[in-house]
Amino acid sequence: MTVVLRRVNRIVLALVGLLLVVGGGAVLAAGLDLPVPPWWPWSGPDDVLLTRAERQHWRDESWWWPVVIAVLGVLVLLSLWWLIAQFRRARLREVLVDSGDGEEAVVRGRALEAVLEADAAAQEGVARARVALTGRRAAPRTRVALQLEPYASPADALTALSEQALAHARTATGIPALPTEARLRAVKHRARRVA
């Protein structure tokens, strides 16, 4: 999904950029009274984008405003979809694993996430763990969020995560490296009363 999104972004941005450069250059050329192609609608600095007759031509038609509103609504929805897609990180559905016989096997991403979460949550001082796999099928990355008990040491939690849960995942899948982004947060708790 991420690769497709990057390609779509590049294509759309290239087309919009090309359209803006060509259109802006032609409008600038017409505004400076330079020669423009004969099909170009504006030929001089005194021309307007839309004449009064063109602006009022469709106003009295009953279908005009609903069509304009529908087209603008679709454009807004597509823009919102594109914007939301920029901030969403795609999770891996599957991870390629070397099976040892020259072939590759596939492990479901959710299954690997569940195992990593269970291993991380079993560590001393960890109240809860969340794991998300990102990256590519052949080179996965992990994002780990750990909620630590009040008494837990963040350094010890990171060491245990690296040496236990992530090491087990690398060994089980045969992945040489598993880059990880870890976020630690303490569990909220009430202060104890001393009598």
Coordinates of C-alpha atoms in Angstrom, one line a residue:
M1 CA 0.0 0.0 0.0
T2 CA 2.8 2.4 0.9
V3 CA 4.6 1.9 -2.4
V4 CA 1.4 2.4 -4.4
L5 CA 0.6 5.5 -2.4
R6 CA 4.1 6.9 -3.1
R7 CA 3.6 6.3 -6.8
V8 CA 0.2 7.9 -6.9
N9 CA 1.5 10.9 -4.9
R10 CA 4.4 11.4 -7.4
I11 CA 2.2 11.0 -10.5
V12 CA -0.5 13.4 -9.1
L13 CA 2.0 15.9 -7.9
A14 CA 3.9 15.8 -11.3
L15 CA 0.7 16.3 -13.3
V16 CA -0.6 19.1 -11.1
G17 CA 2.9 20.7 -11.2
L18 CA 3.1 20.4 -15.0
L19 CA -0.4 21.8 -15.4
L20 CA 0.4 24.8 -13.1
V21 CA 3.7 25.5 -14.8
V22 CA 2.2 25.4 -18.3
G23 CA -1.0 27.3 -17.4
G24 CA 0.9 29.9 -15.4
G25 CA 3.5 30.3 -18.1
A26 CA 0.8 30.8 -20.8
V27 CA -1.2 33.3 -18.6
L28 CA 2.1 35.2 -17.9
A29 CA 3.0 35.2 -21.6
A30 CA -0.5 36.6 -22.4
G31 CA -0.3 39.1 -19.6
L32 CA 3.1 40.4 -20.9
D33 CA 1.6 40.5 -24.5
L34 CA 4.0 37.8 -25.7
P35 CA 2.9 35.5 -28.5
V36 CA 0.7 32.6 -27.4
P37 CA -0.8 29.7 -29.3
P38 CA -3.9 30.6 -31.3
W39 CA -6.1 28.1 -29.4
W40 CA -5.2 29.8 -26.0
P41 CA -8.4 31.6 -24.7
W42 CA -6.5 34.7 -23.4
S43 CA -4.4 36.6 -26.0
G44 CA -3.6 39.8 -24.3
P45 CA -3.3 41.7 -21.0
D46 CA -6.8 43.1 -21.3
D47 CA -8.5 39.7 -21.6
V48 CA -10.5 38.3 -18.6
L49 CA -10.7 34.8 -17.4
L50 CA -14.5 34.6 -17.9
T51 CA -16.6 37.3 -19.6
R52 CA -19.8 38.5 -18.1
A53 CA -21.8 36.4 -20.7
E54 CA -19.8 33.3 -19.8
R55 CA -20.3 33.8 -16.1
Q56 CA -24.1 34.1 -16.5
H57 CA -24.6 31.6 -19.3
W58 CA -25.5 28.6 -17.1
R59 CA -26.8 30.4 -14.1
D60 CA -30.5 30.0 -15.1
E61 CA -30.3 26.3 -15.9
S62 CA -31.8 24.1 -13.2
W63 CA -29.1 21.4 -13.3
W64 CA -26.1 23.8 -13.1
W65 CA -25.8 24.4 -9.4
P66 CA -26.4 20.8 -8.3
V67 CA -23.7 19.6 -10.8
V68 CA -21.2 22.3 -9.5
I69 CA -21.9 21.3 -5.9
A70 CA -21.6 17.6 -6.6
V71 CA -18.3 18.0 -8.5
L72 CA -16.9 20.2 -5.7
G73 CA -18.1 17.7 -3.1
V74 CA -16.3 14.8 -4.9
L75 CA -13.1 16.9 -5.1
V76 CA -13.3 17.6 -1.4
L77 CA -13.8 14.0 -0.5
L78 CA -10.9 12.9 -2.7
S79 CA -8.7 15.5 -1.2
L80 CA -9.7 14.4 2.4
W81 CA -9.0 10.7 1.4
W82 CA -5.6 11.7 0.1
L83 CA -4.8 13.7 3.2
I84 CA -5.8 10.9 5.6
A85 CA -3.8 8.4 3.5
Q86 CA -0.6 10.5 4.0
F87 CA -0.7 10.1 7.8
R88 CA -1.7 6.4 7.9
R89 CA 1.1 3.9 8.1
A90 CA 0.3 0.7 6.3
R91 CA 0.7 -2.4 8.4
L92 CA 2.3 -5.4 6.9
R93 CA -0.1 -8.2 6.0
E94 CA 2.7 -10.8 5.6
V95 CA 6.4 -11.2 6.2
L96 CA 8.7 -13.3 3.9
V97 CA 10.7 -15.9 5.8
D98 CA 13.6 -17.9 4.6
S99 CA 12.5 -21.6 5.1
G100 CA 16.1 -22.9 4.8
D101 CA 15.6 -25.0 1.7
G102 CA 16.1 -22.1 -0.8
E103 CA 12.4 -21.3 -0.8
E104 CA 10.5 -18.6 1.0
A105 CA 7.6 -19.0 3.4
V106 CA 5.1 -16.4 4.3
V107 CA 4.1 -15.5 7.9
R108 CA 1.0 -13.5 8.6
G109 CA 1.8 -10.1 9.9
R110 CA -0.9 -10.1 12.6
A111 CA 0.4 -13.5 13.9
L112 CA 3.9 -12.1 14.3
E113 CA 2.5 -9.0 15.9
A114 CA 0.5 -11.1 18.4
V115 CA 3.6 -13.2 19.3
L116 CA 5.7 -10.1 19.8
E117 CA 3.0 -8.5 21.9
A118 CA 2.8 -11.5 24.1
D119 CA 6.6 -11.7 24.6
A120 CA 6.9 -8.0 25.3
A121 CA 3.9 -8.0 27.7
A122 CA 5.4 -11.0 29.6
Q123 CA 8.5 -9.0 30.5
E124 CA 8.9 -7.9 34.1
G125 CA 7.5 -4.4 34.7
V126 CA 5.5 -4.2 31.4
A127 CA 1.7 -3.8 32.0
R128 CA 0.7 -3.8 28.3
A129 CA 2.4 -3.9 24.9
R130 CA 1.3 -3.1 21.4
V131 CA 3.2 -4.0 18.3
A132 CA 2.7 -2.9 14.7
L133 CA 4.7 -4.2 11.7
T134 CA 5.5 -1.8 8.9
G135 CA 8.0 -1.6 6.1
R136 CA 8.4 -4.2 3.3
R137 CA 7.7 -7.9 3.3
A138 CA 11.3 -8.7 2.9
A139 CA 12.5 -6.0 5.4
P140 CA 9.9 -5.5 8.1
R141 CA 10.2 -2.9 10.8
T142 CA 8.4 -2.8 14.1
R143 CA 6.7 -0.1 16.2
V144 CA 6.4 -1.1 19.9
A145 CA 4.5 0.8 22.5
L146 CA 5.1 -0.4 26.1
Q147 CA 3.1 0.7 29.1
L148 CA 5.4 0.3 32.1
E149 CA 4.4 -0.3 35.7
P150 CA 5.4 2.5 38.1
Y151 CA 8.3 0.5 39.5
A152 CA 9.7 -0.6 36.1
S153 CA 13.0 0.8 34.8
P154 CA 12.8 2.0 31.2
A155 CA 16.4 0.9 30.5
D156 CA 15.7 -2.6 31.7
A157 CA 12.4 -2.8 29.7
L158 CA 14.3 -1.8 26.5
T159 CA 17.1 -4.3 27.1
A160 CA 14.6 -7.1 27.8
L161 CA 12.6 -6.1 24.7
S162 CA 15.7 -6.2 22.5
E163 CA 17.3 -9.4 24.0
Q164 CA 14.1 -11.4 24.5
A165 CA 11.0 -10.5 22.4
L166 CA 12.8 -9.1 19.3
A167 CA 15.6 -11.7 19.5
H168 CA 13.0 -14.5 19.6
A169 CA 11.2 -12.9 16.5
R170 CA 14.4 -12.6 14.6
T171 CA 15.4 -16.2 15.4
A172 CA 12.0 -17.7 14.6
T173 CA 11.7 -15.9 11.3
G174 CA 15.3 -15.9 10.2
I175 CA 15.2 -12.1 9.7
P176 CA 18.8 -10.8 10.2
A177 CA 17.7 -7.3 11.4
L178 CA 14.4 -6.0 12.8
P179 CA 14.6 -2.2 13.2
T180 CA 12.4 -1.1 16.0
E181 CA 10.9 2.1 17.2
A182 CA 9.9 1.8 20.9
R183 CA 7.7 4.2 22.8
L184 CA 7.6 3.9 26.5
R185 CA 4.9 5.2 28.8
A186 CA 4.1 4.8 32.4
V187 CA 0.8 3.4 33.6
K188 CA -1.2 6.1 35.4
H189 CA -1.6 5.3 39.0
R190 CA -2.8 7.1 42.2
A191 CA -0.3 8.3 44.7
R192 CA -0.2 6.2 47.8
R193 CA -1.2 7.7 51.1
V194 CA 1.1 7.5 53.9
A195 CA -0.4 7.5 57.4

